[in-house]
mmCIF file of N, CA, C and O in Angstrom:
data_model
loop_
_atom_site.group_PDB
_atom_site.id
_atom_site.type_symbol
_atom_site.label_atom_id
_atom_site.label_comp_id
_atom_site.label_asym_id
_atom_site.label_seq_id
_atom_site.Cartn_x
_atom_site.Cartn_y
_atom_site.Cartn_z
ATOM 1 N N UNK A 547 5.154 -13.228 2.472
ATOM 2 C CA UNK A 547 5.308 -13.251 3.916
ATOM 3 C C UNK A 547 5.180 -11.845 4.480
ATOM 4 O O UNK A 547 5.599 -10.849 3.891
ATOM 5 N N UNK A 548 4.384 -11.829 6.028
ATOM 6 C CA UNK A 548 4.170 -10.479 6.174
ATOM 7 C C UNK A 548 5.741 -10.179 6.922
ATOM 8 O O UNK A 548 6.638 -10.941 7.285
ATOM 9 N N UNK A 549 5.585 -8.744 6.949
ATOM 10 C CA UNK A 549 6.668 -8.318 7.903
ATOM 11 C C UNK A 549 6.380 -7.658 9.296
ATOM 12 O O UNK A 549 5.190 -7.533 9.583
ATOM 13 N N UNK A 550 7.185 -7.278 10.076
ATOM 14 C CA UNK A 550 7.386 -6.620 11.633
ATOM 15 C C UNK A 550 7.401 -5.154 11.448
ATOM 16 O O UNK A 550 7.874 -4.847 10.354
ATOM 17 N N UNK A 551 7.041 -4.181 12.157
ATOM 18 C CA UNK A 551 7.420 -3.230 12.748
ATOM 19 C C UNK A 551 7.225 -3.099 14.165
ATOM 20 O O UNK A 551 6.203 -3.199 14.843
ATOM 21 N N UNK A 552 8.757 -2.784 14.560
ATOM 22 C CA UNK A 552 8.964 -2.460 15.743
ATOM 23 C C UNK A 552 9.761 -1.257 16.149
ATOM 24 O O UNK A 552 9.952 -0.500 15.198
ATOM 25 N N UNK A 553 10.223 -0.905 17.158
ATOM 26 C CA UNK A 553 10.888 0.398 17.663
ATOM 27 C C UNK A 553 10.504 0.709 19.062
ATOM 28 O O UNK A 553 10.093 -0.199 19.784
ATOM 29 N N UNK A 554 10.636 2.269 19.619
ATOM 30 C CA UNK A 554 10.635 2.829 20.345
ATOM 31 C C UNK A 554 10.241 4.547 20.341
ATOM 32 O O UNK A 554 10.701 5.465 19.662
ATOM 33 N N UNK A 555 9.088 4.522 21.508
ATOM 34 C CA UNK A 555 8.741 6.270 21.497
ATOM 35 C C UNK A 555 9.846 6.742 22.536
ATOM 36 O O UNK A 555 10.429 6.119 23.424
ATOM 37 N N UNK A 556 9.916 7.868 22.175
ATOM 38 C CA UNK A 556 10.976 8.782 23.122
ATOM 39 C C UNK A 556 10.878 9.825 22.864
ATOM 40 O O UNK A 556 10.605 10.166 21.713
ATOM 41 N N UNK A 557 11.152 11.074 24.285
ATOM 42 C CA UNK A 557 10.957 12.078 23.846
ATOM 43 C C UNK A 557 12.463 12.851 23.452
ATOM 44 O O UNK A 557 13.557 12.304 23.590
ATOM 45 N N UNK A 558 12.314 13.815 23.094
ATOM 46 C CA UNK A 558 13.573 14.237 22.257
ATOM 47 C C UNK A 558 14.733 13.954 23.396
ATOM 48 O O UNK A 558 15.633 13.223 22.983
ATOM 49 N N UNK A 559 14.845 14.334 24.538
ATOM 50 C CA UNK A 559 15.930 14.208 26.057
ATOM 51 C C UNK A 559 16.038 12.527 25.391
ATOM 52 O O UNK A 559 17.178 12.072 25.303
ATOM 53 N N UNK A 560 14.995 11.735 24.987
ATOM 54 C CA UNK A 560 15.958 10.525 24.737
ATOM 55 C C UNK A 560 14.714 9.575 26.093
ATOM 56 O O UNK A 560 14.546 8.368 26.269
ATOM 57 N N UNK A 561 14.358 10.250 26.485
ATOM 58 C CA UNK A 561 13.143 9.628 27.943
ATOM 59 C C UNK A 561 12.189 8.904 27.013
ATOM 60 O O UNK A 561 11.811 9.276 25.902
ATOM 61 N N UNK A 562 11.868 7.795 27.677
ATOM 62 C CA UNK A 562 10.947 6.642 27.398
ATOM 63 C C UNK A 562 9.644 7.185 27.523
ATOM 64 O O UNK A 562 9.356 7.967 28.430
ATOM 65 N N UNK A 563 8.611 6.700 26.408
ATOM 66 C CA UNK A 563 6.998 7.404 26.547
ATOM 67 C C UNK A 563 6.659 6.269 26.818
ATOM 68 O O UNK A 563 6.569 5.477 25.880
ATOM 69 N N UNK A 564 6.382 5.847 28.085
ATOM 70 C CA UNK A 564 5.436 4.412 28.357
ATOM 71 C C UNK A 564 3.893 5.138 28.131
ATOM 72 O O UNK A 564 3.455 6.282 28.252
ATOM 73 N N UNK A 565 3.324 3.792 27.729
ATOM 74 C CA UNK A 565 1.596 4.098 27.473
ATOM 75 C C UNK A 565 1.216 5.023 25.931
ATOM 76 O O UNK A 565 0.158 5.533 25.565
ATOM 77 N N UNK A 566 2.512 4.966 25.299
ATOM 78 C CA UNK A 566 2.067 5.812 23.959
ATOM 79 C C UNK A 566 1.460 5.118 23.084
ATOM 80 O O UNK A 566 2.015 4.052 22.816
ATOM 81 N N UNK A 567 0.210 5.420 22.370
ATOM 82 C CA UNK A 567 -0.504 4.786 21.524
ATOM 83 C C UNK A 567 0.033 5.160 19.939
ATOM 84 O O UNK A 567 -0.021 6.240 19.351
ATOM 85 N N UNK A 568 0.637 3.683 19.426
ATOM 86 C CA UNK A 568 1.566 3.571 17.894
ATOM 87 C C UNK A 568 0.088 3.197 16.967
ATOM 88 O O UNK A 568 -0.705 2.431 17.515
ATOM 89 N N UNK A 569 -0.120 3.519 16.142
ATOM 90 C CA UNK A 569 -0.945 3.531 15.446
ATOM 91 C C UNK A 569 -0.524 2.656 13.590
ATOM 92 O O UNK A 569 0.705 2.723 13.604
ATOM 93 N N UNK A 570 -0.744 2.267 12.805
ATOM 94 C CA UNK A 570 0.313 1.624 11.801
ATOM 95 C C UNK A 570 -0.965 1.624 10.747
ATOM 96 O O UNK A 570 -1.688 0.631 10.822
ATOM 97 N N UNK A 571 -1.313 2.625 9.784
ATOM 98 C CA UNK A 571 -2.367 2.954 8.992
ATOM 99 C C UNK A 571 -1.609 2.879 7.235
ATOM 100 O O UNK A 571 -0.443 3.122 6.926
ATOM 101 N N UNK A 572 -2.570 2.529 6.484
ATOM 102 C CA UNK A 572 -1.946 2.360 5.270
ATOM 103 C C UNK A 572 -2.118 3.739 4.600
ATOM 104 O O UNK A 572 -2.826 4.746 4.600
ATOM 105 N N UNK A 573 -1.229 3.269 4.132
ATOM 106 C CA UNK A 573 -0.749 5.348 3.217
ATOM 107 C C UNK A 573 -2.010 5.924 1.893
ATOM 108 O O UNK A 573 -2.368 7.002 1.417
ATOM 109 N N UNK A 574 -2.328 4.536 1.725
ATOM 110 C CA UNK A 574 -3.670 5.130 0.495
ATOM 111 C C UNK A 574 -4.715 5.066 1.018
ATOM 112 O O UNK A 574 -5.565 5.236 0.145
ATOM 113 N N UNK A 575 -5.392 4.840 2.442
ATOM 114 C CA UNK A 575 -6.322 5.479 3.034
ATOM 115 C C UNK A 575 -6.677 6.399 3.491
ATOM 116 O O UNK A 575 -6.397 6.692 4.653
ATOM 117 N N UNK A 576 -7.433 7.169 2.683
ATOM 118 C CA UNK A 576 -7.237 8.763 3.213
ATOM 119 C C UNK A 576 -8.699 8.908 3.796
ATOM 120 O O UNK A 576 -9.314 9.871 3.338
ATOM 121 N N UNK A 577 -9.152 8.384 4.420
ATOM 122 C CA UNK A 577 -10.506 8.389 5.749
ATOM 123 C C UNK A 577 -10.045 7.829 6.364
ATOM 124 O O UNK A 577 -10.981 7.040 6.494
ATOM 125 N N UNK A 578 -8.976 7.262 7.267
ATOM 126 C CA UNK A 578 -8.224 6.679 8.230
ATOM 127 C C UNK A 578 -8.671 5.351 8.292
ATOM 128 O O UNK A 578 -8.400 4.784 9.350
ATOM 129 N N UNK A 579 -9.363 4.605 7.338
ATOM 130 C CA UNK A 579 -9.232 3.020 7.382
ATOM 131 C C UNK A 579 -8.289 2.515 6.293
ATOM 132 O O UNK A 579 -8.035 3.160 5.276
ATOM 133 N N UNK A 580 -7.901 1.578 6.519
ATOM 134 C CA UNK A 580 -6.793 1.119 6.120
ATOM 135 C C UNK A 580 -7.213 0.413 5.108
ATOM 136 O O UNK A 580 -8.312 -0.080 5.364
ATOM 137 N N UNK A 581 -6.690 0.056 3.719
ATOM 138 C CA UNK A 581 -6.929 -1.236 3.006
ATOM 139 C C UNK A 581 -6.642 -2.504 3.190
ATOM 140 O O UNK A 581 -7.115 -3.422 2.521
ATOM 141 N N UNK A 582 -5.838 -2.619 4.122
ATOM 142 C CA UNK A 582 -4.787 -3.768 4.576
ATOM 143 C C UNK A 582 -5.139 -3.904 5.725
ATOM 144 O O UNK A 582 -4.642 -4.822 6.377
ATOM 145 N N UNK A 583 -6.385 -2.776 6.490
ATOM 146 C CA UNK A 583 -6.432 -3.182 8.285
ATOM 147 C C UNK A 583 -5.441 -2.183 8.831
ATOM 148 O O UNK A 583 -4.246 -2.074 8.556
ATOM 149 N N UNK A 584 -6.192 -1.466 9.673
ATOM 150 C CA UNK A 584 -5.081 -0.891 10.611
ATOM 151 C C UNK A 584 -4.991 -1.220 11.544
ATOM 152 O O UNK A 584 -5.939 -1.769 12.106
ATOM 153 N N UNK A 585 -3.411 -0.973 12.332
ATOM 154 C CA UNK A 585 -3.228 -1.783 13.691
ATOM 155 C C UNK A 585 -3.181 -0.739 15.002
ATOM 156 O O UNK A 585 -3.564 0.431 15.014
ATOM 157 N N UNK A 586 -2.883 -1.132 15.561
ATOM 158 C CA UNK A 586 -3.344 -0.445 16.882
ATOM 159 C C UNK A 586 -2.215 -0.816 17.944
ATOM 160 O O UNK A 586 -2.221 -2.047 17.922
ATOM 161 N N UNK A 587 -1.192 -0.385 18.916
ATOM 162 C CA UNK A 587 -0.505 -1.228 19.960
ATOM 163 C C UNK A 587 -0.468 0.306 21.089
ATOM 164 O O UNK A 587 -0.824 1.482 21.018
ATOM 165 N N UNK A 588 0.326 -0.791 22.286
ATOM 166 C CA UNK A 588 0.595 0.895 23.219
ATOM 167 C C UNK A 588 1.818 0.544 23.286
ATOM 168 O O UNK A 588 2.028 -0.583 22.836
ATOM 169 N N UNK A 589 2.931 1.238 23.784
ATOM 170 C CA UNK A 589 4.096 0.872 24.593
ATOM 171 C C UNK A 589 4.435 0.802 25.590
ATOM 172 O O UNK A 589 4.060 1.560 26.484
ATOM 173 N N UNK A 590 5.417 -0.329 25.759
ATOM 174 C CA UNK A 590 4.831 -0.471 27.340
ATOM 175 C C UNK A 590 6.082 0.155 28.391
ATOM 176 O O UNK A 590 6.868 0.696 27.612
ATOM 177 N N UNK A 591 6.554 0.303 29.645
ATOM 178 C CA UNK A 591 7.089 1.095 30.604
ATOM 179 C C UNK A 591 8.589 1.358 29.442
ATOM 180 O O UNK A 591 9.123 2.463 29.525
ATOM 181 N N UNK A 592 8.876 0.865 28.952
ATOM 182 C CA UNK A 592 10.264 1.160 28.054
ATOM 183 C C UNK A 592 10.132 1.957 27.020
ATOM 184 O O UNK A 592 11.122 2.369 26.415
ATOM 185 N N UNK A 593 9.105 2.225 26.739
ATOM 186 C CA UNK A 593 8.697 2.439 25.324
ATOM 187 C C UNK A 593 8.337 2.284 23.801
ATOM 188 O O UNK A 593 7.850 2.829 22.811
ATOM 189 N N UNK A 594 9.076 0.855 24.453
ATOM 190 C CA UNK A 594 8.840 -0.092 23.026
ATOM 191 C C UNK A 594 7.309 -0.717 22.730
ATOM 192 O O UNK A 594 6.321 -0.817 23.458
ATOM 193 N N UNK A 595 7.563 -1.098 21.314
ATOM 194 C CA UNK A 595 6.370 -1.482 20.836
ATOM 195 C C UNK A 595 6.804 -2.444 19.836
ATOM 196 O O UNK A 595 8.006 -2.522 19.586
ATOM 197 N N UNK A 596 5.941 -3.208 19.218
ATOM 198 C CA UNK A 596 5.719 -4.413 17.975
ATOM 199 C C UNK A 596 4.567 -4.585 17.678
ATOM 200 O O UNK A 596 3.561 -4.620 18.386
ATOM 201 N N UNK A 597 4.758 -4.739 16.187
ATOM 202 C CA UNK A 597 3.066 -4.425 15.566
ATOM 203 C C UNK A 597 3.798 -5.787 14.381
ATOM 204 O O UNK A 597 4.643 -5.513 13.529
ATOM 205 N N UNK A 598 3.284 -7.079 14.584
ATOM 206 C CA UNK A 598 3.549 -8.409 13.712
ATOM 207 C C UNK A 598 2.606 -8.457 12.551
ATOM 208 O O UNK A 598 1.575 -7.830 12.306
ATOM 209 N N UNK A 599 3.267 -9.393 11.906
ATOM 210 C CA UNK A 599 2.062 -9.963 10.763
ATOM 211 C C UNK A 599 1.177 -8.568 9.574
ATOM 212 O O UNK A 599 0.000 -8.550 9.214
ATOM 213 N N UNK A 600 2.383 -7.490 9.215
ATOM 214 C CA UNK A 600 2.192 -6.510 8.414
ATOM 215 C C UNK A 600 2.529 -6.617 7.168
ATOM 216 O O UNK A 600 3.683 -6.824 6.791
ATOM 217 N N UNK A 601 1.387 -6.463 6.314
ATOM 218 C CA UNK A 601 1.516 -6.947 5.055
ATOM 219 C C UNK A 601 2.353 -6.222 4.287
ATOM 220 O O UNK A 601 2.493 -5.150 4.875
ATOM 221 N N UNK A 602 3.084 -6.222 3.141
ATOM 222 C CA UNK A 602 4.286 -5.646 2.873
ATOM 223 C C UNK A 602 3.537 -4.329 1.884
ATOM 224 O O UNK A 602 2.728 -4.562 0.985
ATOM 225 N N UNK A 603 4.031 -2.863 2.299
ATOM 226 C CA UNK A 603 3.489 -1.872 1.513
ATOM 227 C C UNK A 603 3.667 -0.587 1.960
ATOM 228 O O UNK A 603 4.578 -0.622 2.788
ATOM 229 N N UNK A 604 3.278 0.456 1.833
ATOM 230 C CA UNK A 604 3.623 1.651 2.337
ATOM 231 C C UNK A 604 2.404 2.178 3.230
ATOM 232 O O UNK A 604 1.225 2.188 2.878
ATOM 233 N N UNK A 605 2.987 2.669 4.614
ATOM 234 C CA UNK A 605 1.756 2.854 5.714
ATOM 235 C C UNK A 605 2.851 4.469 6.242
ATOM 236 O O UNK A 605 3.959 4.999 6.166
ATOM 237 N N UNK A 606 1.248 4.612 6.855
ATOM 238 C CA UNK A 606 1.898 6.023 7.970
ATOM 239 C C UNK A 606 2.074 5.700 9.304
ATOM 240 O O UNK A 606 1.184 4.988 9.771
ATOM 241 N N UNK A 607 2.946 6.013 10.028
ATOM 242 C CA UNK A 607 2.664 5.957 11.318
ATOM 243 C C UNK A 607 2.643 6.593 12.267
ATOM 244 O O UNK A 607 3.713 7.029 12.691
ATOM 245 N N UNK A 608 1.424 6.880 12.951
ATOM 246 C CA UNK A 608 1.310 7.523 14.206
ATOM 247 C C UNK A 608 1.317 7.600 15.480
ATOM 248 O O UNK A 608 0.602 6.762 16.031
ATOM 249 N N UNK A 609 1.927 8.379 16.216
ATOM 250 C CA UNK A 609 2.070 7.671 17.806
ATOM 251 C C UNK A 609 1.715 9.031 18.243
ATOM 252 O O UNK A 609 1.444 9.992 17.523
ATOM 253 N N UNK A 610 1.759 8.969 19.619
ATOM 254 C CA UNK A 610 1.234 10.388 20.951
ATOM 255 C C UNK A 610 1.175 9.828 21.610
ATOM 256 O O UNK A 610 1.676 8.704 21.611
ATOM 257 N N UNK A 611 0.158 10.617 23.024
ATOM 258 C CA UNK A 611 0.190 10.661 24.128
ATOM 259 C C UNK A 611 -0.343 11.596 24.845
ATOM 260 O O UNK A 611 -0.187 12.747 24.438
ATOM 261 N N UNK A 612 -0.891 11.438 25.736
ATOM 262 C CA UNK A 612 -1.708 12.486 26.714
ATOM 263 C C UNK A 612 -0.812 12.909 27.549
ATOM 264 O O UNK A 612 -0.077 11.988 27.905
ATOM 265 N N UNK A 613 -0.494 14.172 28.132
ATOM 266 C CA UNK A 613 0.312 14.170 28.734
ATOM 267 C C UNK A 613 -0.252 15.590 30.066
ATOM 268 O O UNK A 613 -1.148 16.399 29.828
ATOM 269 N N UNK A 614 0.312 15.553 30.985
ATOM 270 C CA UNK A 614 -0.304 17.165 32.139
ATOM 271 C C UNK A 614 -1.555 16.494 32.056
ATOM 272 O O UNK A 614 -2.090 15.605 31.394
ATOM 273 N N UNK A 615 -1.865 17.447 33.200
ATOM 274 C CA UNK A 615 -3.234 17.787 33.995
ATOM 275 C C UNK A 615 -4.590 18.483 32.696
ATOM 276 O O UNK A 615 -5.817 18.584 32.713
ATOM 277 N N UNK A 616 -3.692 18.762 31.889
ATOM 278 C CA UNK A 616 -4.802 19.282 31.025
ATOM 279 C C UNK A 616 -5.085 18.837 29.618
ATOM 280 O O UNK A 616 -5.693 19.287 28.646
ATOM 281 N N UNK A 617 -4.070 17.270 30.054
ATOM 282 C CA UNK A 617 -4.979 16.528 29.004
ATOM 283 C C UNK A 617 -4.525 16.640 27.174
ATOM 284 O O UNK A 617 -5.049 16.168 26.166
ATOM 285 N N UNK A 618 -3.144 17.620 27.440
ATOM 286 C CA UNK A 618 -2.576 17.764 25.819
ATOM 287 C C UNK A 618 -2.195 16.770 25.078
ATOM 288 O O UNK A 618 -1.387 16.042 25.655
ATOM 289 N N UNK A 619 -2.460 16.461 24.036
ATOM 290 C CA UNK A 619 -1.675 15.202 22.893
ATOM 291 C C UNK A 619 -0.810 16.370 22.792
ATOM 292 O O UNK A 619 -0.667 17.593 22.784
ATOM 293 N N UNK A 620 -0.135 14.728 22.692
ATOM 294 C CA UNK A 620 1.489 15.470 21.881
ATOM 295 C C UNK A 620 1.628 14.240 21.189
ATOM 296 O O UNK A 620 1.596 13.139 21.738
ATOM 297 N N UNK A 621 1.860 14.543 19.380
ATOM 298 C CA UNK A 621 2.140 13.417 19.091
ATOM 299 C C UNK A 621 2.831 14.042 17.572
ATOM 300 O O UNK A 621 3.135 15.192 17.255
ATOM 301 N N UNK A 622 2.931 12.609 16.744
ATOM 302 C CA UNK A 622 4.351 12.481 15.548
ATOM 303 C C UNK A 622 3.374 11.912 14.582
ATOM 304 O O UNK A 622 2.226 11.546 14.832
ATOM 305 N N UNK A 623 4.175 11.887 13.120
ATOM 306 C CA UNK A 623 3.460 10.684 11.900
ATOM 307 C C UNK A 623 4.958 10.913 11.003
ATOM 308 O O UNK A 623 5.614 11.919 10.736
ATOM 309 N N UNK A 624 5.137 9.374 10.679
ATOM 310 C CA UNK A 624 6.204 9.074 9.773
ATOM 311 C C UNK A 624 5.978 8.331 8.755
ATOM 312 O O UNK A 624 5.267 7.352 8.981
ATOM 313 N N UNK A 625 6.528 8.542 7.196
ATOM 314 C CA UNK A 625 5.562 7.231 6.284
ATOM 315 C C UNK A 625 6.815 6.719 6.694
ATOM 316 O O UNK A 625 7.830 7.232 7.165
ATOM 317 N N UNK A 626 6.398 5.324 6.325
ATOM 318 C CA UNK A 626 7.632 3.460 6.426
ATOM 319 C C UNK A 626 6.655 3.278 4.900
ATOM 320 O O UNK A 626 5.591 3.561 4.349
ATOM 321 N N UNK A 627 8.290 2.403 4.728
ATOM 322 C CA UNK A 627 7.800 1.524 3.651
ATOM 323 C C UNK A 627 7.918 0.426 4.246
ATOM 324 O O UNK A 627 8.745 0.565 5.147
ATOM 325 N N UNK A 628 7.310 -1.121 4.188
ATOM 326 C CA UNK A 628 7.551 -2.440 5.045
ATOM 327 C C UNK A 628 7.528 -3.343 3.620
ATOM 328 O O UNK A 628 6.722 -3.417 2.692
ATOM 329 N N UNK A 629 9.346 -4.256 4.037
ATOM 330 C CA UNK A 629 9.306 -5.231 3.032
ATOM 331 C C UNK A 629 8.429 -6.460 3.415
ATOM 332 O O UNK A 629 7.823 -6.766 4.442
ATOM 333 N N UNK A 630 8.627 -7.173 1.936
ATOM 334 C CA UNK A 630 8.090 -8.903 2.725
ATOM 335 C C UNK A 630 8.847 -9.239 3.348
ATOM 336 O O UNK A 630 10.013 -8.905 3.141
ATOM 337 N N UNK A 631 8.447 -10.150 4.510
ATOM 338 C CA UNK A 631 9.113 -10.320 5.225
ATOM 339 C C UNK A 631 10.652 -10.236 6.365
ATOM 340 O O UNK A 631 11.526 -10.978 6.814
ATOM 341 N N UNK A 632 10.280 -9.025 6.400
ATOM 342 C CA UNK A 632 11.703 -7.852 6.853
ATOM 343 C C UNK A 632 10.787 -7.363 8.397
ATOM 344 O O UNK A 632 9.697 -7.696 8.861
ATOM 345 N N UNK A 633 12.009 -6.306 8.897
ATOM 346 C CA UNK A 633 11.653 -6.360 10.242
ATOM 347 C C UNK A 633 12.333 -4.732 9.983
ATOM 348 O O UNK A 633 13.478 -4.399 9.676
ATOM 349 N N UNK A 634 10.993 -3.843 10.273
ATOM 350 C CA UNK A 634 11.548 -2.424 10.362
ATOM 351 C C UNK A 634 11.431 -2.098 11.681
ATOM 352 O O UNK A 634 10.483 -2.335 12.430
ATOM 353 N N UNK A 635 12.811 -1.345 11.995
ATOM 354 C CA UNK A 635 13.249 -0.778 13.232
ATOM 355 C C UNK A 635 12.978 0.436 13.153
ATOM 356 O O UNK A 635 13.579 1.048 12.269
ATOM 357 N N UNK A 636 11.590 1.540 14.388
ATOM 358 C CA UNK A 636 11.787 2.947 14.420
ATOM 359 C C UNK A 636 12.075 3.579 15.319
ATOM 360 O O UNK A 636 11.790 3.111 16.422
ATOM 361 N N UNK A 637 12.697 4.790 15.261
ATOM 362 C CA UNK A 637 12.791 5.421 15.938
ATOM 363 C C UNK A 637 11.926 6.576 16.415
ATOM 364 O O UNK A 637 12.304 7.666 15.984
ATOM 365 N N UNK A 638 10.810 6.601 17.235
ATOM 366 C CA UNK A 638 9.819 7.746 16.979
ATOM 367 C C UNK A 638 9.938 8.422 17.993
ATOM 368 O O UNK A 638 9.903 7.949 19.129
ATOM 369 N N UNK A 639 10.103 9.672 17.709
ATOM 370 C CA UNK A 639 10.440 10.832 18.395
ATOM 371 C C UNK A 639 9.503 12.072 19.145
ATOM 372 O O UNK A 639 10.098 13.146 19.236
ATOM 373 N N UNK A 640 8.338 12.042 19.597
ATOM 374 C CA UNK A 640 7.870 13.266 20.351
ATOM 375 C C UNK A 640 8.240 14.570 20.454
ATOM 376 O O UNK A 640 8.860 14.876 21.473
ATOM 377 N N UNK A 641 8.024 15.367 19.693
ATOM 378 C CA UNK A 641 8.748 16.884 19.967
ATOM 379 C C UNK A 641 7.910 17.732 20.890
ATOM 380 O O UNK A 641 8.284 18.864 21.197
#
């Protein structure tokens, strides 16, 4: 059975990143395609996000954001491990 990842972007103050693009890539792809498929979500005005139906294994995850007039990413990467059928909760942080 696959599993969930879900959570929330925020910036360190603890402020909600609406529109941040979560990214959910598998950890032994090292040309950024995934063996398992990579997923893709945004978050929406809260910051939250859910990425369903993740096959159980070890992935990286990446999130950011565009942010100012001039267009800077600012963004994070965390490895997860995801059980079968389990539901990982993150916390992703923007510095």
């Amino acid at each position: 059975m696959d599993g969930t990842v879900r959570g929330r972007v925020s910036y360190r103050s603890g402020a909600a990143v609406a529109g941040a693009t979560v990214m959910l890539l598998d950890d032994g792809a090292t040309d950024g395609y995934a063996l398992r498929g990579s997923r893709r979500t945004t978050t929406g005005a809260d910051g939250y996000f859910e990425i369903d139906r993740v096959t159980a294994g070890q992935y990286v995850v990446t999130f950011g954001e565009l942010s100012g007039d001039r267009n800077e990413a600012r963004s994070g990467r965390k490895s997860i491990t995801v059980a079968s059928a389990a539901s990982l909760e993150l916390d992703l942080v923007i510095e």
